[in-house]
């Protein structure tokens, strides 16, 4: 016999999307239950994104979960694009009326939101298994799952699928309704965390004949770096020495810019894909974040898009519960997909401009990329377009 629990919104997944949604709903006295199949330790140590858009930080500050990001986050007002041995600064804030990015590890945001959730005393279940979504076409959907060896039924009015690319929610939409758009890129990224002071105050995106490289950071003592690799590479093909050697070559500047090395404390390979599943809602089920879309990380958008989804979904659910109005909820997928595709395009644009494509045998694409880069660094209009996308587009929410 399963144990039954009743709530207003059942949230599958305790990543940035699920946790932020639960937080925003609780602030409006809307109850939720959050289930997560990994352990708390796992989700708080998973190294992923590092760049927060202005809108993400503003939301955290405005809703009372921004104290630590304001204290510890590193505000950046520009990025560098480096190619042919020269660095070109894109003055993000000058070009966007003062908007900026903040460097703050995704796992730090997850820790902040878990703390906030636990303070509410409302359910946040880790290490849940066998989750299954039912009844999304009815008035009484439910999520079945197993927790501590016991079967549970979470009866809710709405279900939020925030369980990422490999979750169960997307597949819970009727197959005949689902339309998927996907591009897999012919490369991946080797990502490292190195215990060494960053070699640059700002992020450096490097285009090089050997492939793309990115210099980022987490704290004044911790560097985050990426190097383009073959999509089928495994991490044991990338010993530390090879990673540093490729980074030195791809960032090299005749003026002798120095890349500092240090102990690598984490390394992993991230595949590259663009992915959108439409629609993002059906019946009582709403998808948010990676459950609905994936962008190549070149534009630093994945996490921020997830937060933008749940900001809209939370406001739409508040409208429904507080005023009995469903108009905002009914338009959720349409509104979000308009923003998602703008961000998909920007991420695709950054990715195809900055990576070497293995099939570019005659060098035609390389010449196009160099032409694009030279135009970019010589045009205020082109830089403004990059800047307003990078700091985050200002999108209208539910009316
Ligand atoms: P998430 O995947 O973060 O969270 C989903 C949660 O649901 C997970 O905790 C998962 O364990 C849980 N879950 C899955 N199935 C479940 C089930 N059946 N039941 C219960 N829970 C379930 N974005 C950037 O902007 N910059 C980057 O550099 C960057 N690097 C990345 C590297 C990697 C390896 C990956 C995978 C992603 C990266 N991303 C990056 C994108 C990433 O940051 C996502 O956009 C972000 O985590 C999206 O958040 P969520 O939608 O909450 O999904
Ligand atoms: C990161 O710091 O992890 C990061 C920064 C910018 C990106 C991707 C990842 O485009």
mmCIF file of C-alpha atoms and ligand atoms in Angstrom, residues 48-51 189 203 205 214 216-218 224 226 297-300 390, ligand 2:
data_model
loop_
_atom_site.group_PDB
_atom_site.id
_atom_site.type_symbol
_atom_site.label_atom_id
_atom_site.label_comp_id
_atom_site.label_asym_id
_atom_site.label_seq_id
_atom_site.Cartn_x
_atom_site.Cartn_y
_atom_site.Cartn_z
ATOM 1 C CA UNK A 48 28.597 22.550 -14.048
ATOM 2 C CA UNK A 49 27.816 26.116 -15.017
ATOM 3 C CA UNK A 50 29.543 29.191 -13.703
ATOM 4 C CA UNK A 51 28.053 32.316 -15.315
ATOM 5 C CA UNK A 189 34.688 20.063 -24.166
ATOM 6 C CA UNK A 203 36.713 35.180 -19.340
ATOM 7 C CA UNK A 205 37.061 32.701 -25.479
ATOM 8 C CA UNK A 214 37.872 28.921 -22.740
ATOM 9 C CA UNK A 216 36.922 30.972 -16.875
ATOM 10 C CA UNK A 217 37.126 30.967 -13.088
ATOM 11 C CA UNK A 218 35.234 30.235 -9.894
ATOM 12 C CA UNK A 224 37.852 26.833 -14.653
ATOM 13 C CA UNK A 226 37.800 24.150 -21.156
ATOM 14 C CA UNK A 297 27.602 25.856 -23.152
ATOM 15 C CA UNK A 298 29.520 28.319 -25.363
ATOM 16 C CA UNK A 299 26.992 31.060 -24.594
ATOM 17 C CA UNK A 300 26.807 30.234 -20.842
ATOM 18 C CA UNK A 390 25.541 37.398 -23.159
HETATM 19 C C1 LIG B 2 32.093 28.303 -16.772
HETATM 20 O O1 LIG B 2 32.686 29.140 -16.052
HETATM 21 O O2 LIG B 2 31.862 27.128 -16.390
HETATM 22 C C2 LIG B 2 31.637 28.702 -18.143
HETATM 23 C C3 LIG B 2 31.757 30.024 -18.534
HETATM 24 C C4 LIG B 2 31.326 30.389 -19.798
HETATM 25 C C5 LIG B 2 30.800 29.428 -20.652
HETATM 26 C C6 LIG B 2 30.684 28.097 -20.243
HETATM 27 C C7 LIG B 2 31.115 27.727 -18.988
HETATM 28 O O3 LIG B 2 30.391 29.781 -21.887
#
